[in-house]
Amino acid sequence: MNKTDFGRRLRVWFRRHGRDLPWRQTRDPYAILVSEMMLQQTTVAAVVPYFERWMKRFPSFEELATAGESEVLALWQGLGYYRRARNLHASAKKIDGDWSGKFPQEYESLRALPGIGDYTAQAVRAFAFDQPVPVLDANVIRVVARLFDLRTPVDTAKGLARVRGKLEELLPAKGGHEFVSAMMELGALVCRAGRPDCLVCPVKEFCAAKHPENLPVKAPKAPIKERTELAAWVWDGEAVLLQQSTARRWVGLWRLPPLDDQLTGGPAAELTYSIVRERVTLRIHPRSKGDLVASTEPRKAFSLRELQQIAIPSPHRRAIAKLLKDRFDHG
Ligand code: SF4
């Protein structure tokens, strides 16, 4: 493949069809790091309003570094995977404190920041510093696997190394920002998961895929596990009792107090949610405060207004909203 011709075609298409996303307007490493952390496991459409709100409240590493954790988590609320917010907060403190506000450009230094893996480090180098480096997100991996008709599963080390090697062959000598953005956009808009839109693809003459809808190949996944969680609904007519988690998954967040007893009678609310390789059924049972067994985690009753200002895991927030609605609908 002639990489110069390929790059030119891609660039022309991107300049005409690329979306005008808020984080594409900036070269500020802080804004780019925020957008990349938010975009992990979350769609572009969901991230846009969060990104704009976040940048208004915390426009720089310095502002974020000096904020309290509860405010940081409350602003992240609804995006899920709160570890990303904590890592961003910890990164801001490190950059603002240890590195006197100077954001690193080198791969190793970026990887030393909390929660920054290979993808995020390379994305920041490309988008903030215009470096032509391999940025392997799901869209780029799919496009490269199809362009070169790669059949090794891309979720294995060997498969990913092949994709990286082929992507490196395509990288331009400069202009990493535009090249990476264009590859991602091609994957998002044309070379989509499932059935790609090859008829309108700007680089179809370079593409070796015979059955692109079957690519990229993935290794077989372990089956999804089913699990049930029980929690208590303690409501005195004005406030809801919550318990602050010290467990790794939701550390620092306020959730309905967990129950581990076998309960009789149906739950007051039930909903399901998914986490990595698990589908969880959350059942909420009415309880009085005195029924709860002692816990080392703090408990506190929150008024309706206070509930808006604290970070609550989204399945528990949904359950609370449903139970409050039922209470008010039925007087
Ligand atoms: S021709 Fe089809 S499969 Fe190949 S890169 Fe374009 S959209 Fe993807």
XYZ file of C-alpha atoms and ligand atoms in Angstrom:
339
model
C 0.000 0.000 0.000
C 1.279 3.482 -0.841
C 1.018 5.224 2.504
C 1.254 8.730 1.027
C -1.749 8.151 -1.253
C -3.629 6.446 1.545
C -2.951 9.365 3.924
C -4.017 11.926 1.320
C -7.346 10.186 0.626
C -8.056 9.826 4.297
C -7.203 13.451 5.025
C -9.401 14.849 2.224
C -12.345 12.765 3.408
C -11.841 13.730 7.057
C -11.666 17.465 6.329
C -15.037 17.202 4.604
C -16.845 14.670 6.793
C -15.197 14.685 10.251
C -17.498 15.685 13.108
C -16.985 18.913 14.972
C -16.479 17.461 18.471
C -15.628 19.882 21.326
C -12.290 18.218 22.191
C -11.171 18.333 18.548
C -10.940 22.145 18.788
C -8.161 22.127 21.336
C -4.523 21.122 21.747
C -4.706 21.646 25.513
C -3.336 18.409 27.041
C -5.608 18.831 30.055
C -8.798 19.017 27.945
C -7.603 16.089 25.847
C -6.837 13.963 28.891
C -10.293 14.736 30.344
C -12.029 13.790 27.084
C -10.020 10.583 26.705
C -10.745 9.484 30.279
C -14.453 10.218 29.812
C -14.593 8.401 26.463
C -13.283 5.156 27.971
C -16.305 2.795 27.986
C -18.681 5.689 27.182
C -20.131 6.921 23.883
C -19.305 10.280 22.286
C -22.941 11.437 22.539
C -23.046 10.713 26.284
C -19.691 12.387 26.943
C -20.278 15.762 25.209
C -22.471 17.400 27.927
C -20.304 16.008 30.731
C -17.145 17.275 29.066
C -18.560 20.778 28.635
C -19.807 20.935 32.228
C -16.495 19.603 33.564
C -14.372 22.076 31.597
C -16.499 24.946 32.850
C -16.045 23.949 36.497
C -12.454 22.628 36.268
C -10.808 24.420 33.323
C -7.230 23.398 34.221
C -5.129 20.862 36.129
C -4.722 23.472 38.851
C -8.478 23.921 39.398
C -9.003 20.164 39.458
C -6.049 19.508 41.774
C -7.440 21.863 44.430
C -11.047 20.549 44.278
C -12.478 18.214 46.932
C -13.064 14.589 46.003
C -16.811 14.717 46.715
C -17.287 17.542 44.195
C -15.195 15.713 41.586
C -17.247 12.534 41.988
C -20.554 14.430 41.999
C -19.676 16.085 38.660
C -18.761 12.679 37.198
C -22.052 11.200 38.356
C -23.900 9.362 35.594
C -20.782 8.501 33.581
C -20.066 5.450 35.768
C -16.673 3.790 36.314
C -15.770 6.357 38.967
C -12.191 5.126 39.102
C -11.600 7.243 36.003
C -12.615 10.411 37.914
C -10.351 9.507 40.833
C -7.454 8.818 38.474
C -7.984 12.135 36.713
C -8.056 13.915 40.072
C -4.872 12.116 41.207
C -3.164 12.922 37.861
C -4.047 16.613 38.250
C -2.512 16.640 41.739
C 0.643 14.970 40.475
C 1.052 17.326 37.515
C 0.181 20.443 39.496
C 2.319 19.419 42.485
C 5.233 17.120 41.559
C 5.689 18.446 38.023
C 4.906 22.147 38.686
C 2.049 22.181 36.180
C 4.166 20.950 33.256
C 2.449 18.198 31.310
C 4.843 15.479 30.046
C 5.120 14.560 26.355
C 7.079 11.321 26.698
C 5.339 7.959 26.692
C 6.970 6.654 29.904
C 6.083 9.771 31.931
C 2.488 9.668 30.727
C 2.214 5.988 31.635
C 3.380 6.877 35.155
C 0.162 8.881 35.716
C -2.631 6.984 37.491
C -5.024 5.128 35.195
C -3.191 6.032 31.965
C -2.638 2.965 29.824
C -1.079 2.568 26.392
C -4.107 3.896 24.530
C -4.577 7.095 26.579
C -0.844 7.911 26.631
C -0.623 7.614 22.853
C -3.875 9.519 22.306
C -2.585 12.459 24.376
C 0.723 12.448 22.458
C -1.123 12.513 19.126
C -3.903 14.979 19.988
C -2.020 17.400 22.251
C 1.479 17.247 20.752
C 0.697 16.155 17.166
C 3.052 13.182 17.402
C 2.554 10.461 14.738
C 2.131 7.526 17.120
C -0.043 4.376 16.984
C -3.306 5.034 18.865
C -5.202 1.787 19.148
C -8.834 2.341 20.025
C -11.615 -0.033 18.950
C -12.353 1.962 15.773
C -8.723 2.068 14.634
C -8.188 -1.612 15.433
C -11.219 -2.536 13.321
C -10.142 -0.357 10.373
C -6.572 -1.718 10.365
C -7.699 -5.351 10.741
C -9.945 -4.871 7.688
C -7.502 -2.868 5.572
C -4.922 -5.654 5.915
C -7.396 -8.543 6.255
C -5.835 -9.601 9.575
C -7.319 -12.812 10.975
C -5.464 -13.170 14.294
C -7.864 -12.313 17.176
C -7.265 -8.641 18.012
C -7.937 -9.170 21.718
C -4.821 -11.347 22.007
C -1.295 -9.934 22.454
C -0.226 -11.419 19.124
C -3.217 -10.028 17.245
C -2.835 -6.563 18.743
C 0.886 -6.540 17.936
C 0.066 -7.302 14.278
C -2.436 -4.431 14.185
C 0.098 -2.077 15.788
C 2.772 -3.110 13.286
C 0.490 -2.460 10.307
C -0.702 0.856 11.725
C 2.916 1.958 12.169
C 3.474 1.299 8.468
C 0.711 3.813 7.688
C 1.756 6.590 10.093
C 2.749 9.867 8.433
C 6.073 11.544 9.285
C 4.152 14.362 10.992
C 0.555 15.401 11.675
C -0.406 12.744 14.199
C -3.450 14.691 15.372
C -5.211 14.714 12.035
C -4.181 11.196 11.004
C -5.368 9.569 14.223
C -8.601 11.612 14.297
C -9.306 10.613 10.695
C -8.689 6.896 11.322
C -10.992 6.992 14.340
C -13.643 8.869 12.402
C -13.461 6.434 9.489
C -14.120 3.603 11.949
C -16.972 5.489 13.620
C -18.774 6.697 10.482
C -17.908 4.362 7.583
C -15.924 1.277 8.560
C -18.422 0.595 11.340
C -18.713 -2.519 13.496
C -20.870 -5.145 11.813
C -21.565 -4.155 8.222
C -19.224 -1.398 6.955
C -20.285 1.145 4.341
C -17.616 0.157 1.778
C -19.406 1.823 -1.130
C -18.664 5.295 0.225
C -15.305 4.434 1.806
C -12.556 6.903 0.806
C -9.827 4.238 1.090
C -11.587 1.217 -0.413
C -9.001 0.834 -3.167
C -6.372 0.154 -0.471
C -8.510 -2.356 1.436
C -7.703 -6.084 1.386
C -10.761 -7.305 3.363
C -12.791 -9.957 1.540
C -15.470 -10.293 4.220
C -15.076 -7.138 6.288
C -18.282 -7.817 8.249
C -16.449 -10.776 9.882
C -13.537 -8.627 11.018
C -11.984 -7.990 13.419
C -11.775 -11.557 14.726
C -12.132 -11.823 18.509
C -11.226 -14.703 20.838
C -14.257 -16.554 22.328
C -15.511 -14.857 25.505
C -16.277 -16.475 28.855
C -20.072 -16.657 29.457
C -21.799 -13.809 31.330
C -22.412 -14.651 35.007
C -25.693 -13.878 36.768
C -25.601 -12.492 40.314
C -28.084 -10.990 42.790
C -27.419 -8.100 45.179
C -29.755 -7.201 48.050
C -30.047 -3.714 49.530
C -32.234 -1.990 52.125
C -34.679 0.865 51.617
C -34.852 2.893 54.844
C -37.071 5.964 54.333
C -38.571 8.017 57.160
C -40.767 10.191 54.962
C -38.090 12.860 54.546
C -34.715 11.202 54.079
C -33.160 8.025 52.640
C -30.526 6.107 54.584
C -27.355 5.450 52.572
C -24.043 3.762 53.350
C -20.667 4.925 52.060
C -18.838 2.123 50.283
C -15.275 1.172 51.169
C -15.272 -1.681 48.618
C -13.001 -1.232 45.589
C -15.742 -0.967 42.973
C -17.647 1.978 44.472
C -15.211 3.316 47.051
C -16.388 6.653 48.502
C -19.823 6.499 46.844
C -23.089 6.465 48.809
C -25.326 3.495 48.093
C -28.345 1.795 49.642
C -27.158 -0.291 52.619
C -26.328 -3.850 51.482
C -28.244 -6.767 52.966
C -26.941 -10.293 53.142
C -29.844 -12.021 54.863
C -32.359 -14.276 53.129
C -35.525 -12.235 52.821
C -39.147 -13.214 52.726
C -41.655 -11.300 50.625
C -41.062 -9.540 47.360
C -38.704 -6.603 46.918
C -40.002 -3.018 46.757
C -37.903 -2.480 43.629
C -35.839 -4.603 41.326
C -33.598 -3.713 38.415
C -30.711 -5.197 36.485
C -27.398 -3.730 35.428
C -24.262 -5.039 33.771
C -20.644 -4.846 34.795
C -17.697 -6.597 33.164
C -18.838 -10.162 32.301
C -21.652 -10.039 34.884
C -25.370 -9.281 34.876
C -26.498 -8.196 38.324
C -30.072 -8.155 39.652
C -30.403 -5.520 42.369
C -33.309 -6.141 44.760
C -34.290 -3.473 47.271
C -36.235 -4.509 50.380
C -37.931 -2.106 52.793
C -36.291 -2.123 56.233
C -36.225 -0.007 59.361
C -32.918 1.342 60.588
C -32.963 -0.955 63.637
C -33.174 -4.045 61.397
C -29.774 -3.423 59.842
C -26.741 -5.262 61.137
C -23.847 -3.046 62.250
C -21.329 -2.023 59.594
C -17.899 -0.424 59.698
C -18.960 1.745 56.742
C -20.534 5.108 57.634
C -24.301 5.526 57.266
C -26.219 8.746 56.883
C -29.771 9.816 56.009
C -29.975 12.241 53.067
C -32.844 14.601 52.231
C -34.100 14.825 48.652
C -32.055 17.976 48.078
C -28.879 16.428 49.522
C -29.294 13.376 47.281
C -28.653 15.633 44.276
C -25.277 16.711 45.623
C -23.613 13.405 46.440
C -22.127 10.690 44.234
C -24.327 7.572 44.088
C -23.643 4.557 41.821
C -26.076 4.806 38.915
C -27.999 1.516 39.568
C -28.670 2.696 43.131
C -29.636 6.178 41.928
C -32.108 4.601 39.513
C -33.560 2.428 42.305
C -33.891 5.441 44.624
C -35.640 7.470 41.910
C -38.067 4.624 41.285
C -38.860 4.088 44.969
C -39.342 7.810 45.616
C -41.635 8.068 42.599
C -43.695 5.112 43.891
C -43.941 6.781 47.331
C -45.074 10.121 45.932
C -47.405 8.580 43.322
C -49.158 6.618 46.072
C -49.277 9.504 48.543
S -13.450 -0.689 2.190
Fe -14.931 -1.288 3.713
S -13.851 -2.640 5.100
Fe -12.310 -1.620 3.897
S -11.696 0.137 5.149
Fe -13.323 0.849 3.769
S -15.232 0.592 4.931
Fe -13.627 -0.622 5.951
